[in-house]
JSON list of C-alpha atoms and ligand atoms in Angstrom, two decimals:
[
{"chain": "A", "resi": 7, "resn": "MET", "atom": "CA", "xyz": [184.24, -78.23, -18.33]},
{"chain": "A", "resi": 8, "resn": "GLU", "atom": "CA", "xyz": [184.40, -79.06, -14.60]},
{"chain": "A", "resi": 9, "resn": "LYS", "atom": "CA", "xyz": [184.25, -82.79, -13.85]},
{"chain": "A", "resi": 10, "resn": "PRO", "atom": "CA", "xyz": [181.15, -83.73, -11.83]},
{"chain": "A", "resi": 11, "resn": "ASP", "atom": "CA", "xyz": [181.87, -84.73, -8.25]},
{"chain": "A", "resi": 12, "resn": "LYS", "atom": "CA", "xyz": [181.69, -88.41, -7.26]},
{"chain": "A", "resi": 13, "resn": "PRO", "atom": "CA", "xyz": [180.38, -90.15, -4.13]},
{"chain": "A", "resi": 14, "resn": "ARG", "atom": "CA", "xyz": [183.27, -90.89, -1.81]},
{"chain": "A", "resi": 15, "resn": "ILE", "atom": "CA", "xyz": [184.21, -91.82, 1.75]},
{"chain": "A", "resi": 16, "resn": "ILE", "atom": "CA", "xyz": [185.48, -88.97, 3.90]},
{"chain": "A", "resi": 17, "resn": "GLU", "atom": "CA", "xyz": [187.26, -89.65, 7.15]},
{"chain": "A", "resi": 18, "resn": "LEU", "atom": "CA", "xyz": [186.73, -87.32, 10.10]},
{"chain": "A", "resi": 19, "resn": "PRO", "atom": "CA", "xyz": [189.03, -86.78, 13.07]},
{"chain": "A", "resi": 20, "resn": "ARG", "atom": "CA", "xyz": [188.79, -89.28, 15.90]},
{"chain": "A", "resi": 21, "resn": "ILE", "atom": "CA", "xyz": [190.02, -88.20, 19.31]},
{"chain": "A", "resi": 22, "resn": "TYR", "atom": "CA", "xyz": [190.95, -91.32, 21.24]},
{"chain": "A", "resi": 23, "resn": "ASP", "atom": "CA", "xyz": [190.64, -91.06, 25.01]},
{"chain": "A", "resi": 24, "resn": "PRO", "atom": "CA", "xyz": [190.47, -93.56, 27.87]},
{"chain": "A", "resi": 25, "resn": "ARG", "atom": "CA", "xyz": [186.91, -92.22, 28.34]},
{"chain": "A", "resi": 26, "resn": "GLY", "atom": "CA", "xyz": [185.95, -93.11, 24.77]},
{"chain": "A", "resi": 27, "resn": "SER", "atom": "CA", "xyz": [186.26, -91.59, 21.31]},
{"chain": "A", "resi": 28, "resn": "LEU", "atom": "CA", "xyz": [184.98, -88.28, 19.95]},
{"chain": "A", "resi": 29, "resn": "THR", "atom": "CA", "xyz": [184.48, -87.29, 16.31]},
{"chain": "A", "resi": 30, "resn": "PHE", "atom": "CA", "xyz": [183.47, -83.85, 15.07]},
{"chain": "A", "resi": 31, "resn": "THR", "atom": "CA", "xyz": [183.07, -81.64, 12.05]},
{"chain": "A", "resi": 32, "resn": "GLU", "atom": "CA", "xyz": [182.32, -77.96, 11.54]},
{"chain": "A", "resi": 33, "resn": "ASN", "atom": "CA", "xyz": [181.75, -75.68, 8.58]},
{"chain": "A", "resi": 34, "resn": "GLY", "atom": "CA", "xyz": [184.93, -74.52, 6.95]},
{"chain": "A", "resi": 35, "resn": "ASP", "atom": "CA", "xyz": [187.19, -77.26, 8.32]},
{"chain": "A", "resi": 36, "resn": "GLY", "atom": "CA", "xyz": [187.91, -78.40, 4.77]},
{"chain": "A", "resi": 37, "resn": "ARG", "atom": "CA", "xyz": [186.65, -81.94, 5.20]},
{"chain": "A", "resi": 38, "resn": "ILE", "atom": "CA", "xyz": [182.98, -81.98, 4.26]},
{"chain": "A", "resi": 39, "resn": "PRO", "atom": "CA", "xyz": [182.68, -80.21, 0.88]},
{"chain": "A", "resi": 40, "resn": "PHE", "atom": "CA", "xyz": [179.62, -78.07, 1.66]},
{"chain": "A", "resi": 41, "resn": "ASP", "atom": "CA", "xyz": [178.22, -75.84, 4.39]},
{"chain": "A", "resi": 42, "resn": "ILE", "atom": "CA", "xyz": [175.93, -77.80, 6.70]},
{"chain": "A", "resi": 43, "resn": "GLN", "atom": "CA", "xyz": [172.42, -76.37, 7.00]},
{"chain": "A", "resi": 44, "resn": "ARG", "atom": "CA", "xyz": [170.52, -79.37, 8.35]},
{"chain": "A", "resi": 45, "resn": "ALA", "atom": "CA", "xyz": [171.02, -82.60, 10.25]},
{"chain": "A", "resi": 46, "resn": "TYR", "atom": "CA", "xyz": [168.59, -85.49, 10.57]},
{"chain": "A", "resi": 47, "resn": "TRP", "atom": "CA", "xyz": [168.91, -89.10, 11.62]},
{"chain": "A", "resi": 48, "resn": "ILE", "atom": "CA", "xyz": [167.21, -92.36, 10.73]},
{"chain": "A", "resi": 49, "resn": "TYR", "atom": "CA", "xyz": [166.80, -95.10, 13.33]},
{"chain": "A", "resi": 50, "resn": "ASP", "atom": "CA", "xyz": [164.56, -97.99, 14.43]},
{"chain": "A", "resi": 51, "resn": "VAL", "atom": "CA", "xyz": [164.66, -99.30, 10.85]},
{"chain": "A", "resi": 52, "resn": "PRO", "atom": "CA", "xyz": [162.98, -102.72, 10.79]},
{"chain": "A", "resi": 53, "resn": "ALA", "atom": "CA", "xyz": [165.04, -105.61, 9.38]},
{"chain": "A", "resi": 54, "resn": "GLY", "atom": "CA", "xyz": [164.72, -105.81, 5.61]},
{"chain": "A", "resi": 55, "resn": "GLU", "atom": "CA", "xyz": [163.48, -102.22, 5.12]},
{"chain": "A", "resi": 56, "resn": "THR", "atom": "CA", "xyz": [164.90, -99.87, 2.49]},
{"chain": "A", "resi": 57, "resn": "ARG", "atom": "CA", "xyz": [165.14, -96.07, 2.86]},
{"chain": "A", "resi": 58, "resn": "GLY", "atom": "CA", "xyz": [165.87, -93.47, 0.20]},
{"chain": "A", "resi": 59, "resn": "GLY", "atom": "CA", "xyz": [164.89, -94.27, -3.36]},
{"chain": "A", "resi": 60, "resn": "HIS", "atom": "CA", "xyz": [165.31, -90.77, -4.75]},
{"chain": "A", "resi": 61, "resn": "SER", "atom": "CA", "xyz": [167.75, -88.20, -6.05]},
{"chain": "A", "resi": 62, "resn": "HIS", "atom": "CA", "xyz": [168.34, -84.59, -5.08]},
{"chain": "A", "resi": 63, "resn": "LYS", "atom": "CA", "xyz": [168.57, -81.84, -7.65]},
{"chain": "A", "resi": 64, "resn": "LEU", "atom": "CA", "xyz": [170.78, -79.54, -5.59]},
{"chain": "A", "resi": 65, "resn": "LEU", "atom": "CA", "xyz": [171.44, -81.12, -2.21]},
{"chain": "A", "resi": 66, "resn": "HIS", "atom": "CA", "xyz": [174.85, -82.31, -1.04]},
{"chain": "A", "resi": 67, "resn": "GLN", "atom": "CA", "xyz": [174.76, -84.90, 1.73]},
{"chain": "A", "resi": 68, "resn": "PHE", "atom": "CA", "xyz": [177.07, -86.71, 4.10]},
{"chain": "A", "resi": 69, "resn": "LEU", "atom": "CA", "xyz": [175.84, -89.95, 5.68]},
{"chain": "A", "resi": 70, "resn": "ILE", "atom": "CA", "xyz": [177.41, -91.48, 8.79]},
{"chain": "A", "resi": 71, "resn": "ALA", "atom": "CA", "xyz": [176.64, -94.72, 10.64]},
{"chain": "A", "resi": 72, "resn": "VAL", "atom": "CA", "xyz": [176.82, -93.24, 14.15]},
{"chain": "A", "resi": 73, "resn": "ASN", "atom": "CA", "xyz": [175.76, -96.66, 15.40]},
{"chain": "A", "resi": 74, "resn": "GLY", "atom": "CA", "xyz": [175.57, -100.06, 13.71]},
{"chain": "A", "resi": 75, "resn": "SER", "atom": "CA", "xyz": [175.86, -100.55, 9.97]},
{"chain": "A", "resi": 76, "resn": "PHE", "atom": "CA", "xyz": [173.93, -100.28, 6.72]},
{"chain": "A", "resi": 77, "resn": "ASN", "atom": "CA", "xyz": [174.56, -100.25, 2.99]},
{"chain": "A", "resi": 78, "resn": "VAL", "atom": "CA", "xyz": [174.22, -97.27, 0.66]},
{"chain": "A", "resi": 79, "resn": "ASN", "atom": "CA", "xyz": [173.73, -97.91, -3.07]},
{"chain": "A", "resi": 80, "resn": "VAL", "atom": "CA", "xyz": [174.42, -94.90, -5.26]},
{"chain": "A", "resi": 81, "resn": "TYR", "atom": "CA", "xyz": [173.95, -94.30, -8.98]},
{"chain": "A", "resi": 82, "resn": "ASP", "atom": "CA", "xyz": [175.76, -91.14, -10.07]},
{"chain": "A", "resi": 83, "resn": "GLY", "atom": "CA", "xyz": [174.43, -91.12, -13.62]},
{"chain": "A", "resi": 84, "resn": "THR", "atom": "CA", "xyz": [177.34, -93.22, -14.86]},
{"chain": "A", "resi": 85, "resn": "GLU", "atom": "CA", "xyz": [177.79, -96.15, -12.50]},
{"chain": "A", "resi": 86, "resn": "TRP", "atom": "CA", "xyz": [176.37, -97.81, -9.40]},
{"chain": "A", "resi": 87, "resn": "THR", "atom": "CA", "xyz": [178.60, -97.94, -6.33]},
{"chain": "A", "resi": 88, "resn": "HIS", "atom": "CA", "xyz": [177.86, -99.79, -3.09]},
{"chain": "A", "resi": 89, "resn": "TRP", "atom": "CA", "xyz": [179.15, -98.71, 0.28]},
{"chain": "A", "resi": 90, "resn": "MET", "atom": "CA", "xyz": [178.94, -100.28, 3.72]},
{"chain": "A", "resi": 91, "resn": "LEU", "atom": "CA", "xyz": [178.96, -97.69, 6.48]},
{"chain": "A", "resi": 92, "resn": "ASN", "atom": "CA", "xyz": [179.87, -98.95, 9.94]},
{"chain": "A", "resi": 93, "resn": "MET", "atom": "CA", "xyz": [182.22, -96.36, 11.49]},
{"chain": "A", "resi": 94, "resn": "PRO", "atom": "CA", "xyz": [181.16, -93.18, 13.34]},
{"chain": "A", "resi": 95, "resn": "CYS", "atom": "CA", "xyz": [184.35, -91.46, 12.14]},
{"chain": "A", "resi": 96, "resn": "LYS", "atom": "CA", "xyz": [183.87, -92.15, 8.40]},
{"chain": "A", "resi": 97, "resn": "GLY", "atom": "CA", "xyz": [180.99, -91.12, 6.20]},
{"chain": "A", "resi": 98, "resn": "LEU", "atom": "CA", "xyz": [179.81, -91.11, 2.62]},
{"chain": "A", "resi": 99, "resn": "TYR", "atom": "CA", "xyz": [179.62, -87.85, 0.70]},
{"chain": "A", "resi": 100, "resn": "ILE", "atom": "CA", "xyz": [176.88, -87.87, -1.98]},
{"chain": "A", "resi": 101, "resn": "PRO", "atom": "CA", "xyz": [176.83, -84.96, -4.44]},
{"chain": "A", "resi": 102, "resn": "PRO", "atom": "CA", "xyz": [173.62, -83.71, -6.10]},
{"chain": "A", "resi": 103, "resn": "GLY", "atom": "CA", "xyz": [172.21, -85.72, -9.00]},
{"chain": "A", "resi": 104, "resn": "CYS", "atom": "CA", "xyz": [172.73, -89.19, -7.48]},
{"chain": "A", "resi": 105, "resn": "TRP", "atom": "CA", "xyz": [170.03, -91.82, -6.96]},
{"chain": "A", "resi": 106, "resn": "ARG", "atom": "CA", "xyz": [170.43, -93.55, -3.58]},
{"chain": "A", "resi": 107, "resn": "THR", "atom": "CA", "xyz": [168.92, -96.37, -1.56]},
{"chain": "A", "resi": 108, "resn": "LEU", "atom": "CA", "xyz": [169.86, -97.49, 1.95]},
{"chain": "A", "resi": 109, "resn": "ASP", "atom": "CA", "xyz": [169.36, -101.10, 3.05]},
{"chain": "A", "resi": 110, "resn": "SER", "atom": "CA", "xyz": [170.71, -103.96, 5.19]},
{"chain": "A", "resi": 111, "resn": "PHE", "atom": "CA", "xyz": [170.34, -101.98, 8.41]},
{"chain": "A", "resi": 112, "resn": "ALA", "atom": "CA", "xyz": [171.73, -103.92, 11.36]},
{"chain": "A", "resi": 113, "resn": "SER", "atom": "CA", "xyz": [169.59, -103.83, 14.49]},
{"chain": "A", "resi": 114, "resn": "ARG", "atom": "CA", "xyz": [169.87, -100.51, 16.42]},
{"chain": "A", "resi": 115, "resn": "SER", "atom": "CA", "xyz": [171.68, -98.76, 13.56]},
{"chain": "A", "resi": 116, "resn": "VAL", "atom": "CA", "xyz": [171.51, -94.99, 13.33]},
{"chain": "A", "resi": 117, "resn": "CYS", "atom": "CA", "xyz": [172.17, -93.10, 10.08]},
{"chain": "A", "resi": 118, "resn": "MET", "atom": "CA", "xyz": [172.99, -89.45, 10.68]},
{"chain": "A", "resi": 119, "resn": "ALA", "atom": "CA", "xyz": [172.76, -87.20, 7.62]},
{"chain": "A", "resi": 120, "resn": "LEU", "atom": "CA", "xyz": [174.30, -83.75, 7.24]},
{"chain": "A", "resi": 121, "resn": "ALA", "atom": "CA", "xyz": [172.75, -81.75, 4.42]},
{"chain": "A", "resi": 122, "resn": "SER", "atom": "CA", "xyz": [173.61, -78.60, 2.53]},
{"chain": "A", "resi": 123, "resn": "LEU", "atom": "CA", "xyz": [170.03, -77.21, 2.39]},
{"chain": "A", "resi": 124, "resn": "PRO", "atom": "CA", "xyz": [166.88, -77.00, 4.49]},
{"chain": "A", "resi": 125, "resn": "TYR", "atom": "CA", "xyz": [164.24, -79.64, 3.74]},
{"chain": "A", "resi": 126, "resn": "ASP", "atom": "CA", "xyz": [162.43, -78.94, 0.46]},
{"chain": "A", "resi": 127, "resn": "GLU", "atom": "CA", "xyz": [160.28, -81.65, -1.12]},
{"chain": "A", "resi": 128, "resn": "ASP", "atom": "CA", "xyz": [160.42, -79.86, -4.51]},
{"chain": "A", "resi": 129, "resn": "GLU", "atom": "CA", "xyz": [164.15, -80.49, -4.57]},
{"chain": "A", "resi": 130, "resn": "TYR", "atom": "CA", "xyz": [163.66, -84.30, -4.60]},
{"chain": "A", "resi": 131, "resn": "ILE", "atom": "CA", "xyz": [163.22, -86.56, -7.64]},
{"chain": "A", "resi": 132, "resn": "ARG", "atom": "CA", "xyz": [161.37, -89.62, -6.32]},
{"chain": "A", "resi": 133, "resn": "ASP", "atom": "CA", "xyz": [160.51, -91.27, -9.64]},
{"chain": "A", "resi": 134, "resn": "TYR", "atom": "CA", "xyz": [163.35, -93.33, -11.14]},
{"chain": "A", "resi": 135, "resn": "ASP", "atom": "CA", "xyz": [162.27, -92.80, -14.77]},
{"chain": "A", "resi": 136, "resn": "GLU", "atom": "CA", "xyz": [162.08, -89.06, -14.17]},
{"chain": "A", "resi": 137, "resn": "TYR", "atom": "CA", "xyz": [165.56, -89.25, -12.62]},
{"chain": "A", "resi": 138, "resn": "LEU", "atom": "CA", "xyz": [166.94, -91.04, -15.69]},
{"chain": "A", "resi": 139, "resn": "ARG", "atom": "CA", "xyz": [165.34, -88.41, -17.95]},
{"chain": "A", "resi": 140, "resn": "SER", "atom": "CA", "xyz": [166.95, -85.66, -15.84]},
{"chain": "A", "resi": 141, "resn": "LEU", "atom": "CA", "xyz": [170.38, -87.06, -16.73]},
{"chain": "A", "resi": 142, "resn": "SER", "atom": "CA", "xyz": [170.04, -86.45, -20.45]},
{"chain": "B", "resi": 248, "resn": "T46", "atom": "C1", "xyz": [168.06, -89.05, 1.93]},
{"chain": "B", "resi": 248, "resn": "T46", "atom": "C2", "xyz": [167.98, -90.27, 2.77]},
{"chain": "B", "resi": 248, "resn": "T46", "atom": "C3", "xyz": [169.31, -90.83, 3.14]},
{"chain": "B", "resi": 248, "resn": "T46", "atom": "C4", "xyz": [161.16, -83.86, 6.83]},
{"chain": "B", "resi": 248, "resn": "T46", "atom": "O1", "xyz": [160.07, -83.34, 7.15]},
{"chain": "B", "resi": 248, "resn": "T46", "atom": "N1", "xyz": [162.33, -83.18, 7.03]},
{"chain": "B", "resi": 248, "resn": "T46", "atom": "C5", "xyz": [163.54, -83.72, 6.70]},
{"chain": "B", "resi": 248, "resn": "T46", "atom": "O2", "xyz": [164.59, -83.06, 6.91]},
{"chain": "B", "resi": 248, "resn": "T46", "atom": "C6", "xyz": [163.57, -85.02, 6.12]},
{"chain": "B", "resi": 248, "resn": "T46", "atom": "C7", "xyz": [164.89, -85.65, 5.72]},
{"chain": "B", "resi": 248, "resn": "T46", "atom": "C8", "xyz": [162.40, -85.68, 5.93]},
{"chain": "B", "resi": 248, "resn": "T46", "atom": "N2", "xyz": [161.20, -85.11, 6.29]},
{"chain": "B", "resi": 248, "resn": "T46", "atom": "C9", "xyz": [159.96, -85.86, 6.10]},
{"chain": "B", "resi": 248, "resn": "T46", "atom": "C10", "xyz": [159.58, -86.10, 4.65]},
{"chain": "B", "resi": 248, "resn": "T46", "atom": "C11", "xyz": [158.80, -87.41, 4.72]},
{"chain": "B", "resi": 248, "resn": "T46", "atom": "O3", "xyz": [157.45, -87.13, 5.03]},
{"chain": "B", "resi": 248, "resn": "T46", "atom": "O4", "xyz": [160.12, -87.16, 6.68]},
{"chain": "B", "resi": 248, "resn": "T46", "atom": "C12", "xyz": [159.42, -88.13, 5.92]},
{"chain": "B", "resi": 248, "resn": "T46", "atom": "C13", "xyz": [160.35, -89.26, 5.51]},
{"chain": "B", "resi": 248, "resn": "T46", "atom": "O5", "xyz": [161.31, -88.77, 4.54]},
{"chain": "B", "resi": 248, "resn": "T46", "atom": "P1", "xyz": [161.87, -89.66, 3.36]},
{"chain": "B", "resi": 248, "resn": "T46", "atom": "O6", "xyz": [160.81, -90.58, 2.86]},
{"chain": "B", "resi": 248, "resn": "T46", "atom": "O7", "xyz": [162.50, -88.75, 2.35]},
{"chain": "B", "resi": 248, "resn": "T46", "atom": "O8", "xyz": [162.99, -90.53, 4.12]},
{"chain": "B", "resi": 248, "resn": "T46", "atom": "P2", "xyz": [164.15, -91.40, 3.47]},
{"chain": "B", "resi": 248, "resn": "T46", "atom": "O9", "xyz": [164.81, -92.12, 4.59]},
{"chain": "B", "resi": 248, "resn": "T46", "atom": "O10", "xyz": [163.65, -92.21, 2.34]},
{"chain": "B", "resi": 248, "resn": "T46", "atom": "O11", "xyz": [165.18, -90.33, 2.87]},
{"chain": "B", "resi": 248, "resn": "T46", "atom": "C14", "xyz": [165.93, -89.53, 3.76]},
{"chain": "B", "resi": 248, "resn": "T46", "atom": "C15", "xyz": [166.09, -88.12, 3.18]},
{"chain": "B", "resi": 248, "resn": "T46", "atom": "O12", "xyz": [164.80, -87.57, 2.88]},
{"chain": "B", "resi": 248, "resn": "T46", "atom": "C16", "xyz": [166.92, -88.11, 1.93]},
{"chain": "B", "resi": 248, "resn": "T46", "atom": "O13", "xyz": [167.35, -86.80, 1.68]},
{"chain": "B", "resi": 248, "resn": "T46", "atom": "O14", "xyz": [168.96, -88.91, 1.13]},
{"chain": "B", "resi": 248, "resn": "T46", "atom": "O15", "xyz": [167.21, -90.09, 3.96]}
]
């Protein structure tokens, strides 16, 4: 049986230049392990607020701190892992079936998310007990 995928940090190219740095990704470049169908970004998060608090049945995601820093807490059905994102050229890949929360947003932080599917509320599990039941 195929081993389920794990959350992990993926590094993207960084083009250094006297004018500043540039990072990019595109479908099929072999770095992000899904085709990107949607991007959204989270910003102006008040101090002390938490985002997320749900799992996705099918969605693959890649989260990047394009500015500032924040923490991502992920439960993959086996263990919790905690990640601090603070680099625009490194992001966190989260496979389907993981519960996630985002907290400790520094002022002016921006979380950009790349997603494998269009937005579909039916694809979310927002109740933690229901999520735990979905694992068995
Ligand atoms: C995730 C974390 C990291 C849309 O209409 N379209 C969209 O593409 C998205 C992402 C959200 N929305 C609507 C749905 C809600 O009415 O925006 C509102 C806020 O969404 P939500 O409460 O899900 O936001 P977060 O920050 O808790 O979660 C989001 C993503 O939904 C989720 O996939 O993993 O960011």
